[in-house]
Short mmCIF file of C-alpha atoms and ligand atoms in Angstrom, two decimals:
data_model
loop_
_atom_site.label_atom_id
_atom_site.label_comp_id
_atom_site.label_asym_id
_atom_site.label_seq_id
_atom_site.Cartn_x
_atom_site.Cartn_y
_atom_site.Cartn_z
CA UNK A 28 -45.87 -87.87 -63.12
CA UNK A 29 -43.14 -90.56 -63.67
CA UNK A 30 -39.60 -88.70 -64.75
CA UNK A 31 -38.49 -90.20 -68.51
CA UNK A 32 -35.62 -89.65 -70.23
CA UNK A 33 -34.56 -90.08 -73.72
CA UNK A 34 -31.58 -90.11 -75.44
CA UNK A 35 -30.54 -90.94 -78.78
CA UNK A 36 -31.31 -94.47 -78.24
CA UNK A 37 -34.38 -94.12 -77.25
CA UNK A 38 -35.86 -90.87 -78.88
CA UNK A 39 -38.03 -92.24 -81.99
CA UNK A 40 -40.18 -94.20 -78.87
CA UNK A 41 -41.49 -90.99 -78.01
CA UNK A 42 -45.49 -90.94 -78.63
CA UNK A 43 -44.97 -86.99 -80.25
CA UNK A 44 -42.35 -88.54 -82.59
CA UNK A 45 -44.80 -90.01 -85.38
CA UNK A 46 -45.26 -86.04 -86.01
CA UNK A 47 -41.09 -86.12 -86.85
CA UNK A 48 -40.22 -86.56 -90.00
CA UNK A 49 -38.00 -89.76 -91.42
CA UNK A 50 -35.06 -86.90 -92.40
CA UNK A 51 -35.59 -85.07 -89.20
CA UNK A 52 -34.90 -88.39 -87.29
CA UNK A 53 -32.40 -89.34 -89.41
CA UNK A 54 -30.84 -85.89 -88.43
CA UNK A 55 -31.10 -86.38 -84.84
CA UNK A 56 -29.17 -89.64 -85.28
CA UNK A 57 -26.32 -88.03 -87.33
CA UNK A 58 -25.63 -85.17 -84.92
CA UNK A 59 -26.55 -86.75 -81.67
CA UNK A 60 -23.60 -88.72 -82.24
CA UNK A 61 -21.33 -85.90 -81.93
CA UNK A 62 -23.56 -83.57 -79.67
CA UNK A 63 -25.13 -85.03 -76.79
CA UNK A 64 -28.57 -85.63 -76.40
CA UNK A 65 -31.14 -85.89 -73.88
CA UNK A 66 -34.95 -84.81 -73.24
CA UNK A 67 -37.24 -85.80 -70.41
CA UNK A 68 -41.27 -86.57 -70.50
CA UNK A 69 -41.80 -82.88 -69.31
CA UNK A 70 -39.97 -80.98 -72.11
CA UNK A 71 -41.99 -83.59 -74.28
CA UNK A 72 -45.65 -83.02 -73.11
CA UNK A 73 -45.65 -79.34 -71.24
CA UNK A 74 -43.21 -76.90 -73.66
CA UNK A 75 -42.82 -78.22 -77.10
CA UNK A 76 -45.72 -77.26 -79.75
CA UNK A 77 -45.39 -80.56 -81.50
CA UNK A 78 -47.56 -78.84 -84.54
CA UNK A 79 -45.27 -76.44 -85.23
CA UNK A 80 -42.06 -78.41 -84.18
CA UNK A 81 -40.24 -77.02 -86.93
CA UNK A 82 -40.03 -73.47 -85.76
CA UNK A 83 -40.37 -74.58 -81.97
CA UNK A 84 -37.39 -72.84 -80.22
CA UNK A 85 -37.93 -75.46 -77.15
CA UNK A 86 -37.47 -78.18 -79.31
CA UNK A 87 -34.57 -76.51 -81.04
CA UNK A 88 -33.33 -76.16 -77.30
CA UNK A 89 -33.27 -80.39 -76.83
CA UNK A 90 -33.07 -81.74 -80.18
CA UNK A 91 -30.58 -81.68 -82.42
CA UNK A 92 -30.50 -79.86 -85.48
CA UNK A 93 -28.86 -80.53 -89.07
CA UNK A 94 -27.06 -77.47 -89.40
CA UNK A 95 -25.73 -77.65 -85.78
CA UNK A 96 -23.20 -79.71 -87.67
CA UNK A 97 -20.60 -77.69 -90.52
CA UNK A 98 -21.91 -79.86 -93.90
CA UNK A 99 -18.23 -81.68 -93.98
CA UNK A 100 -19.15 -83.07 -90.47
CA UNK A 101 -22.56 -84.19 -91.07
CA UNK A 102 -21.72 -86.06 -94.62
CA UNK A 103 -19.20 -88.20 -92.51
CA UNK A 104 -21.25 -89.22 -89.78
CA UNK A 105 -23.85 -89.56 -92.51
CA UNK A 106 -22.11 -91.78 -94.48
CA UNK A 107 -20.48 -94.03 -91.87
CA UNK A 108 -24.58 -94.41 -90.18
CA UNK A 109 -25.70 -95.25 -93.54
CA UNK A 110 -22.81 -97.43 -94.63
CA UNK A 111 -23.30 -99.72 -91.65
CA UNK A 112 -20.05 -98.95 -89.73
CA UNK A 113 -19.07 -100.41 -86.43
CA UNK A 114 -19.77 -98.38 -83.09
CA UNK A 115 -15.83 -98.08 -82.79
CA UNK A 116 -15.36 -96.31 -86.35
CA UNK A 117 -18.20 -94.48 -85.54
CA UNK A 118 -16.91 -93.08 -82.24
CA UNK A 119 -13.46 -92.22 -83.50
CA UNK A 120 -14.64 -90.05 -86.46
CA UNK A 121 -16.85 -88.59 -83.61
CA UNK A 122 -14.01 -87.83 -81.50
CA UNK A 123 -12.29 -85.83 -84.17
CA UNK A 124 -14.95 -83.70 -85.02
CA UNK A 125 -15.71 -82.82 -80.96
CA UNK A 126 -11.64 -82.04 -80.61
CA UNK A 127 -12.54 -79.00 -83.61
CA UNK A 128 -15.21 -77.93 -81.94
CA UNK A 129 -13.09 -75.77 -79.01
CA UNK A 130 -14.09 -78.33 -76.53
CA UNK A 131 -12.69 -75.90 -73.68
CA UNK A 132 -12.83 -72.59 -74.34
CA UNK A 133 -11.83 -69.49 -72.80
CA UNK A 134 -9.12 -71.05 -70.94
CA UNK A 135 -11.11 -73.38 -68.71
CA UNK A 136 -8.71 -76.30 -67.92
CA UNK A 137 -5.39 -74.29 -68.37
CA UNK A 138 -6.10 -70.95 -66.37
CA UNK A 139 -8.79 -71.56 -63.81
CA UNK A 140 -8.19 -74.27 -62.19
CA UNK A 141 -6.64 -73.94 -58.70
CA UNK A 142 -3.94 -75.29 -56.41
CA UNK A 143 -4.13 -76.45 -52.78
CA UNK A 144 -0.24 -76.64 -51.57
CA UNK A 145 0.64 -78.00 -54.92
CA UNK A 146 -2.16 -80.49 -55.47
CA UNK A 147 -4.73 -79.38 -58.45
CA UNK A 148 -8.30 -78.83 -57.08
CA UNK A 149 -9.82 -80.24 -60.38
CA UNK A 150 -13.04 -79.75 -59.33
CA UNK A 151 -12.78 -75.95 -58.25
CA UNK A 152 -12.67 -72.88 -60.93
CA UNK A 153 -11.29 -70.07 -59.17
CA UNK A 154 -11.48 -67.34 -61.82
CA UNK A 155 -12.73 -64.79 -60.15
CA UNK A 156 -11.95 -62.99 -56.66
CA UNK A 157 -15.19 -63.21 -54.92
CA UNK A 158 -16.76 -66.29 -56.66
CA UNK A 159 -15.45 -70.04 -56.69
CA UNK A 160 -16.81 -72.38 -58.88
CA UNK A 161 -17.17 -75.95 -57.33
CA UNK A 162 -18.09 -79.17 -59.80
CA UNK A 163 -19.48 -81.96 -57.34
CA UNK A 164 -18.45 -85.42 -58.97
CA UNK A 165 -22.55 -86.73 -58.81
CA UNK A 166 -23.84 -83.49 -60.39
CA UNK A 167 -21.84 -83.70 -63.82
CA UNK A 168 -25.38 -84.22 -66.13
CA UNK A 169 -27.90 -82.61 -66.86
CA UNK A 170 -32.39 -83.47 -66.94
CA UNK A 171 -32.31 -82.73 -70.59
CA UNK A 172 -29.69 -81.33 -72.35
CA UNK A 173 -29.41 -77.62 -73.68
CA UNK A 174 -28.31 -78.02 -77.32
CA UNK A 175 -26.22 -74.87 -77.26
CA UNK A 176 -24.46 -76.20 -73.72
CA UNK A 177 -20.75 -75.18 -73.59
CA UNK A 178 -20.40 -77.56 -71.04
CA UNK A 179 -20.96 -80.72 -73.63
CA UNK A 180 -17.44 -82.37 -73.55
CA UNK A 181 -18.39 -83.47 -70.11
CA UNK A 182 -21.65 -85.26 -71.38
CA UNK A 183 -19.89 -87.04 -74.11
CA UNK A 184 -17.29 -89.02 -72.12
CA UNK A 185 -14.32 -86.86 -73.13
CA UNK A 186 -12.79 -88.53 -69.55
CA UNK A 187 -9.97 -85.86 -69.36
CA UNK A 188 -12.24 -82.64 -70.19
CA UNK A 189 -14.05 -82.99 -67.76
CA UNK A 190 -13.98 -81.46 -64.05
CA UNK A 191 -15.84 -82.85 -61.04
CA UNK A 192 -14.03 -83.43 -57.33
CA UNK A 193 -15.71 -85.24 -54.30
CA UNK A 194 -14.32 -84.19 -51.84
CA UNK A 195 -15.55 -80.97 -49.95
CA UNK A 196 -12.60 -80.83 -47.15
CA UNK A 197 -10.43 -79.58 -50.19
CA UNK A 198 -12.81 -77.03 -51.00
CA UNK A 199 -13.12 -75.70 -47.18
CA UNK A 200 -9.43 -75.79 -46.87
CA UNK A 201 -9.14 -73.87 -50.23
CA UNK A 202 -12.25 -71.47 -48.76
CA UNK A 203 -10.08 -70.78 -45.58
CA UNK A 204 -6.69 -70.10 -47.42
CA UNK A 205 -8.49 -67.24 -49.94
CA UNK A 206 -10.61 -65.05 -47.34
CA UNK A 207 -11.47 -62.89 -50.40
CA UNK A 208 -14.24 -65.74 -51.62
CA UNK A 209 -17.94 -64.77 -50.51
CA UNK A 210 -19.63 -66.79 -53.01
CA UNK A 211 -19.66 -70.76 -54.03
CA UNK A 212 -21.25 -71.54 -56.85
CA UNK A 213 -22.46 -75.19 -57.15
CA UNK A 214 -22.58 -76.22 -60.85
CA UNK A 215 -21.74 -78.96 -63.34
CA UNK A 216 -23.82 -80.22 -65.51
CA UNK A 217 -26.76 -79.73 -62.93
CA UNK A 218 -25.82 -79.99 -59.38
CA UNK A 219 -29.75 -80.36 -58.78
CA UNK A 220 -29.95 -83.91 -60.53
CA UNK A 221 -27.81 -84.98 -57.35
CA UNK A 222 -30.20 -86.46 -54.56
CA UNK A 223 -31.00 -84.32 -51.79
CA UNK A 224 -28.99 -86.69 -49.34
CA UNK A 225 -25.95 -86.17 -51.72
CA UNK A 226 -26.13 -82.10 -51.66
CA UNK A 227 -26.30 -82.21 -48.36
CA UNK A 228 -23.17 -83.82 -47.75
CA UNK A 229 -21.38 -80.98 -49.35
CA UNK A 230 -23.54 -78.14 -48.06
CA UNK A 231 -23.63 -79.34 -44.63
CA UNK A 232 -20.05 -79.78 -43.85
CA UNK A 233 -19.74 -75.86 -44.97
CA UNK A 234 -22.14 -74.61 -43.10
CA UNK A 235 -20.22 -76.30 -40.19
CA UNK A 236 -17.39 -74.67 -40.87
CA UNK A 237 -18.93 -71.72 -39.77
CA UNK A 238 -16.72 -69.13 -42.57
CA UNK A 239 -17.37 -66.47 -41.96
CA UNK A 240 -15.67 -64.74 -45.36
CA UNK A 241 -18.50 -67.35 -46.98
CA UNK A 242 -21.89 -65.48 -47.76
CA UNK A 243 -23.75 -66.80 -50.58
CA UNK A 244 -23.87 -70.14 -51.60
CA UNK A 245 -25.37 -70.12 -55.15
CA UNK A 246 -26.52 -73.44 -57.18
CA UNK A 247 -27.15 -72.51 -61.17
CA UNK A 248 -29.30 -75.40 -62.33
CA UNK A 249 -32.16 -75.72 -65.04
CA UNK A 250 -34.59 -77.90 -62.92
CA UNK A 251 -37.11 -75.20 -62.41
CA UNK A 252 -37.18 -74.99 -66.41
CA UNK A 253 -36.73 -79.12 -66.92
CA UNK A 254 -37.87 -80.67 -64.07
CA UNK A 255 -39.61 -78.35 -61.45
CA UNK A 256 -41.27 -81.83 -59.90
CA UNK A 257 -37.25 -81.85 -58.54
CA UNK A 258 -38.63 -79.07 -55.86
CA UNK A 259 -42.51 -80.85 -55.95
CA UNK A 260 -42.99 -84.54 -55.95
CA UNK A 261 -39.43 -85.95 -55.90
CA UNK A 262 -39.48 -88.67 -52.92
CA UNK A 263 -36.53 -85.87 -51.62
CA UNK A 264 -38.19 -82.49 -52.60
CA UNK A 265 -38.95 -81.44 -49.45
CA UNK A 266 -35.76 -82.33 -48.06
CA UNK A 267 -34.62 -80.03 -50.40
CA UNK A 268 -36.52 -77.21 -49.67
CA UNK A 269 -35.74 -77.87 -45.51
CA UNK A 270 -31.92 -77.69 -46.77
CA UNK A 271 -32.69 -74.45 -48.80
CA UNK A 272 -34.28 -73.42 -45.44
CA UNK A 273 -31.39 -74.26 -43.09
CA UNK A 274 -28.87 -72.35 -45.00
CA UNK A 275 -30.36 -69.36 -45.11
CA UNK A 276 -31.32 -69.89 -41.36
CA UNK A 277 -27.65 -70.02 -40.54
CA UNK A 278 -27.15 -66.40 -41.95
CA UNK A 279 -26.02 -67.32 -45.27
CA UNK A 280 -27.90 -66.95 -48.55
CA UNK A 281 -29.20 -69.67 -50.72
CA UNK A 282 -29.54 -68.67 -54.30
CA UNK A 283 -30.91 -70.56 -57.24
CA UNK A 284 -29.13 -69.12 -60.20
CA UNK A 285 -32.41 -70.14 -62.38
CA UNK A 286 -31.52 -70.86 -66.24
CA UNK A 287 -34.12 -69.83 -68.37
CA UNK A 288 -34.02 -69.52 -71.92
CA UNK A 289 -37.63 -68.49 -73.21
CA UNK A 290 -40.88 -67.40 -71.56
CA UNK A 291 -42.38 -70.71 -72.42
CA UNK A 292 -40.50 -72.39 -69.54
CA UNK A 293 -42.08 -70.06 -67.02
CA UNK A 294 -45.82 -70.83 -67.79
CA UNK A 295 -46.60 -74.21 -66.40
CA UNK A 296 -47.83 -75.12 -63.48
CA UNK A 297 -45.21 -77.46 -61.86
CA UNK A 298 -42.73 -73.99 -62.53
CA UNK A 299 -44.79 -71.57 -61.00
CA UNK A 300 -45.41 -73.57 -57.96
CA UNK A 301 -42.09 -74.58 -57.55
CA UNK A 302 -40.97 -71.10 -57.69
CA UNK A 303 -42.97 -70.46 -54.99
CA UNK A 304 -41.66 -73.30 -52.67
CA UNK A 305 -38.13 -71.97 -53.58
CA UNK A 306 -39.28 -68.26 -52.20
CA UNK A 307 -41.08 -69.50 -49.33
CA UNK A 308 -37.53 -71.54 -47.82
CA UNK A 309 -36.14 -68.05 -47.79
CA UNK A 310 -33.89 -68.39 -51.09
CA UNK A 311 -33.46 -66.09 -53.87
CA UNK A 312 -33.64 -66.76 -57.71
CA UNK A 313 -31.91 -64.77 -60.16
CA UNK A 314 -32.65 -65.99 -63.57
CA UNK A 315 -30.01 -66.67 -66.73
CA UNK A 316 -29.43 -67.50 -70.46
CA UNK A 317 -27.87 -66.81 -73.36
CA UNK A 318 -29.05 -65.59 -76.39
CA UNK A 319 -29.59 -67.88 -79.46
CA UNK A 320 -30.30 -67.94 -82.73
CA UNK A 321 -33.45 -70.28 -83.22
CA UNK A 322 -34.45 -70.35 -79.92
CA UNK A 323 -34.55 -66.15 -78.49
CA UNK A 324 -32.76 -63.66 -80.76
CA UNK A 325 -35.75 -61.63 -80.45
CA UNK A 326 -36.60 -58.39 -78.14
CA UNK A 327 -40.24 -59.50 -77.78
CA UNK A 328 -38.82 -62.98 -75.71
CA UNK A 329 -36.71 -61.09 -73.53
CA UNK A 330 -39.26 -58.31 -72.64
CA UNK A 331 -41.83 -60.71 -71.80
CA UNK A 332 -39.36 -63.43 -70.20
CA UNK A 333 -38.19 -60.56 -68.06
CA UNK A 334 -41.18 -59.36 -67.20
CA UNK A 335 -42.85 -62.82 -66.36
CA UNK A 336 -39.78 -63.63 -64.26
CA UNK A 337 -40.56 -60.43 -61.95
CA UNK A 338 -44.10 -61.29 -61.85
CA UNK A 339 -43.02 -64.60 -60.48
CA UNK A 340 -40.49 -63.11 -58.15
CA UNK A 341 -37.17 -64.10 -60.02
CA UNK A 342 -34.55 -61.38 -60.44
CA UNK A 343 -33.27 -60.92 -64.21
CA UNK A 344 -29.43 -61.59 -63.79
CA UNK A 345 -27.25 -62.24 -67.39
CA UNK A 346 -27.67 -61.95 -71.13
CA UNK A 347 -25.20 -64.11 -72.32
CA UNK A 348 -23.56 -64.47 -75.92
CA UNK A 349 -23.06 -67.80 -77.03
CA UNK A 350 -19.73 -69.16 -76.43
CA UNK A 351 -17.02 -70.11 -79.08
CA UNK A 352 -17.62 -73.78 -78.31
CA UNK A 353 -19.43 -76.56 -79.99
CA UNK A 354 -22.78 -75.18 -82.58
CA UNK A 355 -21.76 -71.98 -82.37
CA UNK A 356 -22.19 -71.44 -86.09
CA UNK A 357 -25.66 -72.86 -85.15
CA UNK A 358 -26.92 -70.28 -82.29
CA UNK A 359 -24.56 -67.23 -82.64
CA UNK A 360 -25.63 -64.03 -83.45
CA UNK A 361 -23.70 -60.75 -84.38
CA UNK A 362 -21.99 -58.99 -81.41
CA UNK A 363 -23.80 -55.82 -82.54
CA UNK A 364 -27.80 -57.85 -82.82
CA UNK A 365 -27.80 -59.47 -79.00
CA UNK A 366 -26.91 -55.53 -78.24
CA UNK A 367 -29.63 -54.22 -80.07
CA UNK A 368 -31.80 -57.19 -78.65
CA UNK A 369 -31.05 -56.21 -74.72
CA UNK A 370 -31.02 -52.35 -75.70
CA UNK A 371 -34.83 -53.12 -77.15
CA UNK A 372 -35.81 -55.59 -74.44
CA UNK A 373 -34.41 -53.61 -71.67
CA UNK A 374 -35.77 -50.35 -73.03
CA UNK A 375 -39.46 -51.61 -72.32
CA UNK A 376 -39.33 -52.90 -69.03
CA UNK A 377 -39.11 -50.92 -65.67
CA UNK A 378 -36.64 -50.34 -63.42
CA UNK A 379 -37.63 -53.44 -61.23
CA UNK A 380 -36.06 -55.95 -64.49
CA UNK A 381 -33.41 -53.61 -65.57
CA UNK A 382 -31.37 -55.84 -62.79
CA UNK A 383 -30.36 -57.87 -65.76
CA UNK A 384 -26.39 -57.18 -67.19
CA UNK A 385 -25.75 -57.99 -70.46
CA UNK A 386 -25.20 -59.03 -72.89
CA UNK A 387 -21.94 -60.48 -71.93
CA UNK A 388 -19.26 -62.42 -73.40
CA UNK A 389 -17.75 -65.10 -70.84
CA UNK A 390 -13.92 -64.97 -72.41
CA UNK A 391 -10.70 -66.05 -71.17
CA UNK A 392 -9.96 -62.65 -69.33
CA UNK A 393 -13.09 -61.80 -67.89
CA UNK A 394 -17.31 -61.06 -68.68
CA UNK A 395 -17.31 -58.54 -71.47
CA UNK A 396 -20.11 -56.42 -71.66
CA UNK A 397 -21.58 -55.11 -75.15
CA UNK A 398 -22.02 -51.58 -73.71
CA UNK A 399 -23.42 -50.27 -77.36
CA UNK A 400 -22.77 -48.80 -80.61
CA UNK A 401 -21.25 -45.23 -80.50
CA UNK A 402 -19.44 -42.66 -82.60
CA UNK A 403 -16.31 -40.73 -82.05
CA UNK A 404 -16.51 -37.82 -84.43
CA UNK A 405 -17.21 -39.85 -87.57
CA UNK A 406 -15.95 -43.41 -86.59
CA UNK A 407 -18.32 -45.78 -85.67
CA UNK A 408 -17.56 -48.00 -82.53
CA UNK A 409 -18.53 -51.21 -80.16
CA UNK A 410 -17.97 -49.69 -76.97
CA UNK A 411 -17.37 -52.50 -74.70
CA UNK A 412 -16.89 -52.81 -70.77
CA UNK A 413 -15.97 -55.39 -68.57
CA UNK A 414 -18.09 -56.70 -65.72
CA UNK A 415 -16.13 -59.51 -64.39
CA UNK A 416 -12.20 -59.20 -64.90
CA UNK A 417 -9.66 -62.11 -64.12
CA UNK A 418 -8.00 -58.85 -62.35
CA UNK A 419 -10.69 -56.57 -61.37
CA UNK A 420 -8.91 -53.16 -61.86
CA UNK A 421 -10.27 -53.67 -65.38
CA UNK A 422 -13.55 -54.06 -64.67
CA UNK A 423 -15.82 -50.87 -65.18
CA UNK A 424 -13.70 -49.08 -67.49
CA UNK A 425 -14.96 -48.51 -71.19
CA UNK A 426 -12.93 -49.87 -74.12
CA UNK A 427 -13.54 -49.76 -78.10
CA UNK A 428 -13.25 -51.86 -80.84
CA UNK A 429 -13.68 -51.22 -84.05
CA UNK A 430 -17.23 -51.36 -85.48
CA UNK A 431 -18.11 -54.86 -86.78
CA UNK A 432 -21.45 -56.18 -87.41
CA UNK A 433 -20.43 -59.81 -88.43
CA UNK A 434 -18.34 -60.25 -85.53
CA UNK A 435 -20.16 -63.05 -82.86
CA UNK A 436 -17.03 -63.22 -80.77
CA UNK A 437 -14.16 -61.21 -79.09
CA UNK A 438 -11.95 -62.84 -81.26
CA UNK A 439 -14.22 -60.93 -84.18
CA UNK A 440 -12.70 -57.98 -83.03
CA UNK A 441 -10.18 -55.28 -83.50
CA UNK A 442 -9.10 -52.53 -81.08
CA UNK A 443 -10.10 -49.48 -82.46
CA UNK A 444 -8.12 -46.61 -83.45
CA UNK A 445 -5.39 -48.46 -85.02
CA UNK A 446 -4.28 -49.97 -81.17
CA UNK A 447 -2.30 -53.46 -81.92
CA UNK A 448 -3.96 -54.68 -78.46
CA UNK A 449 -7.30 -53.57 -76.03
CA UNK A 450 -5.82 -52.44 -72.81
CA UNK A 451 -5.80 -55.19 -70.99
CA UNK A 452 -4.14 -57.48 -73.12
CA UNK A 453 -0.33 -57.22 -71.87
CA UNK A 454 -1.74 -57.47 -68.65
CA UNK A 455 -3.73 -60.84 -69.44
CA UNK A 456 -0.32 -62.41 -70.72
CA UNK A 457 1.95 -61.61 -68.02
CA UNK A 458 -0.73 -63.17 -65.75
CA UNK A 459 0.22 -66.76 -67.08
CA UNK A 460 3.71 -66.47 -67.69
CA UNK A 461 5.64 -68.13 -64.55
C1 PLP O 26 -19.85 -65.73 -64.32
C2 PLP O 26 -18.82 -66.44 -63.60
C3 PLP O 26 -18.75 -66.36 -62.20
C4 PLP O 26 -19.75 -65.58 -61.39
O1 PLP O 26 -19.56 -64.19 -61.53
P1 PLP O 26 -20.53 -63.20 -60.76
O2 PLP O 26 -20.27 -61.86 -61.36
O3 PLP O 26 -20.13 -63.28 -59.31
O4 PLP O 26 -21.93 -63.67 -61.00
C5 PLP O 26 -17.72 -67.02 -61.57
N1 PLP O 26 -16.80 -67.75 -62.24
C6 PLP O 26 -16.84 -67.86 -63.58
C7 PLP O 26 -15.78 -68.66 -64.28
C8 PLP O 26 -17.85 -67.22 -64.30
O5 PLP O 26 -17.89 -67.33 -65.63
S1 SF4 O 27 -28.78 -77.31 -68.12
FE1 SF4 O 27 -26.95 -76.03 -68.25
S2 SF4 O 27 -25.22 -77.45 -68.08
FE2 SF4 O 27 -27.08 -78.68 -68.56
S3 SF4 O 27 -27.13 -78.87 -70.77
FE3 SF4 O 27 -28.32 -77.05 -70.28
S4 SF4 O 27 -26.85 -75.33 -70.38
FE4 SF4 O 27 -25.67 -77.24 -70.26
#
């Protein structure tokens, strides 16, 4: 199968697209100018139920949506598509709207990224002790883009949002200075739309290096769900499997953090077998998503996602909330409905899924857990519990906010008790103040 893409320039030649509405189209074109958009031949013919397109939560993962848009937004790009404006006008009323949408949230350019005697590592987040995030400059897009993605600025040529380094010297000499690192996590965009021959380069070099405080070198990427012919009948798909092979031949581990956002994605063919490829070179998959309005705010999906992953041989990692970024009017749900979701998923599965943590908020101080809904004599709570903690003497210990169930985001919510702060807020400022 030949790999396609489409974008908003060329989405209404796609064969499925006489099915689309006039409006719907029209639709696409009014938020895909904000919102970036992309969808591949795959996503087209395996996982979208063109029939029912309308309540399809794959094609609600690729396409845009009106209401992905606040109304204000929509009218303007509306008007200014239907009024004939030039590209220019067009992109600058664009531009606005993207710099309301909390392009980087949670502290992203400010607070994570590193320095290497005095030079910014732009390409490195180093937010947490154990696990450095490296952007490699060639793997900054995607095969199709998510339309909940946090990580849109850097599809939309917002230049200065956007992180990505070549070089991985910096990154080894950064790896050597902080001993406490054990994991790299390769991620972008979709480090896996890089060529084989370019992954390499950066993989190679650090396996040469021979560090020994380096153990896992992890690469989150949606091929498997977008593009498992990536791992199949790419020209350079064995190479990668031989590279998947040599790393965890030199004592290291090789994980695919796998993201998968409905059950749907697992089903094909092309997914299964890649999985199985993946296992056989020796590395491990742990699987990933958040949950979304439209697409999987339902126990049902979970369960059976779950469940199919283990079947396949995947190992259920995070429940995510959406992030206060870009639609997140669109796919958010209430704090207190992804916790019910997990606590109903999870609650029907055995022990061999309940791997999965979540569902977690990825905020500015660290991965907040929505632990569950609890009472202290007669006040009703969110108990809440960090995972992941910018410093990890926070993590594990139990914290409450006041009950809330309209609340999507930390931001939604107070401490309870009458507390002016949660405990680790003092602690979060005096972090950044130098
Ligand atoms: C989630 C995350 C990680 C990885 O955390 P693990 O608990 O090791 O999976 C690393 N850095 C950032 C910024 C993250 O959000
Ligand atoms: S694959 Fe990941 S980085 Fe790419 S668009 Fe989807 S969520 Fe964003």
């Amino acid at each position: 199968m030949n790999f396609h893409t489409y974008t908003l320039h060329n989405f209404r030649d796609i064969t499925q697209m006489q099915k689309v509405s006039e409006e719907i189209k029209f639709n696409i074109e009014v938020v895909g100018h904000v919102l970036p958009f992309k969808t591949n031949n795959y996503v087209i013919d395996n996982l979208i139920d063109w029939d029912n397109y309308e309540n399809e939560p794959i094609y609600n993962l690729n396409f845009p949506r009106k209401g992905m848009l606040k109304p204000e937004h929509f009218n303007t790009i509306a008007k200014l598509l239907k009024s004939g404006a030039k590209k220019t006008e067009i992109k600058t009323a664009a531009n606005e709207i993207r710099l309301t949408l909390n392009p980087q949230p949670d502290g992203q350019l400010e607070h994570n990224v590193p320095e290497l005697n005095g030079v910014k590592l732009t390409g490195i987040q180093h937010k947490y002790r154990e696990t450095m995030l490296f952007f490699p400059t060639q793997g900054q897009t995607c095969h199709a883009y998510c339309t909940f993605c946090f990580r849109w600025p850097q599809f939309v040529g917002m230049g200065e949002l956007k992180f990505a380094m070549k070089q991985s010297d910096l990154m080894i000499e950064y790896l050597k200075q902080h001993p406490d690192i054990t994991d790299i996590l390769f991620t972008g965009g979709d480090p896996l739309v890089m060529k084989t021959k370019v992954l390499e380069s950066y993989i190679n070099p650090l396996l040469e290096a021979d560090l020994p405080n380096l153990k896992t070198i992890r690469i989150g990427t949606k091929a498997l769900a977008f593009c498992p012919q990536r791992f199949l009948t790419n020209p350079d798909g064995d190479d990668l499997l031989r590279l998947f092979e040599k790393v965890n031949n030199s004592k290291k581990i090789l994980a695919i953090m796998a993201h998968f956002s409905h059950p749907k994605e697992l089903e094909t063919d092309d997914v299964q077998k890649a999985i199985k490829k993946i296992r056989d070179s020796g590395a491990q998959i742990r699987s990933q998503s958040p949950v979304l309005r439209n697409i999987n705010a339902d126990a049902e999906i979970w369960k059976k996602m779950w469940r199919k992953q283990v079947d396949l041989g995947i190992i259920p990692y995070y429940m995510f909330i959406a992030r206060d970024t870009g639609a997140q009017h669109y796919f958010g749900i209430p704090l207190v409905k992804a916790w019910e979701i997990f606590k109903d998923a999870y609650s029907q599965v055995s022990g061999i899924c309940r791997t999965v943590r979540g569902p977690s908020m990825s905020t500015d101080p660290g991965k907040i857990v929505i632990s569950g809904i609890s009472y202290l004599k007669d006040t009703k709570l969110i108990a809440l519990k960090f995972i992941q903690g910018r410093n990890p003497g926070w993590i594990g210990r139990p914290f409450f906010a006041e009950y809330n169930d309209k609340a999507i985001w930390l931001g939604d919510l107070k401490p309870a008790f009458g507390k002016k702060e949660f405990f680790y807020e003092q602690e979060f400022k005096e972090l950044f103040e130098h």
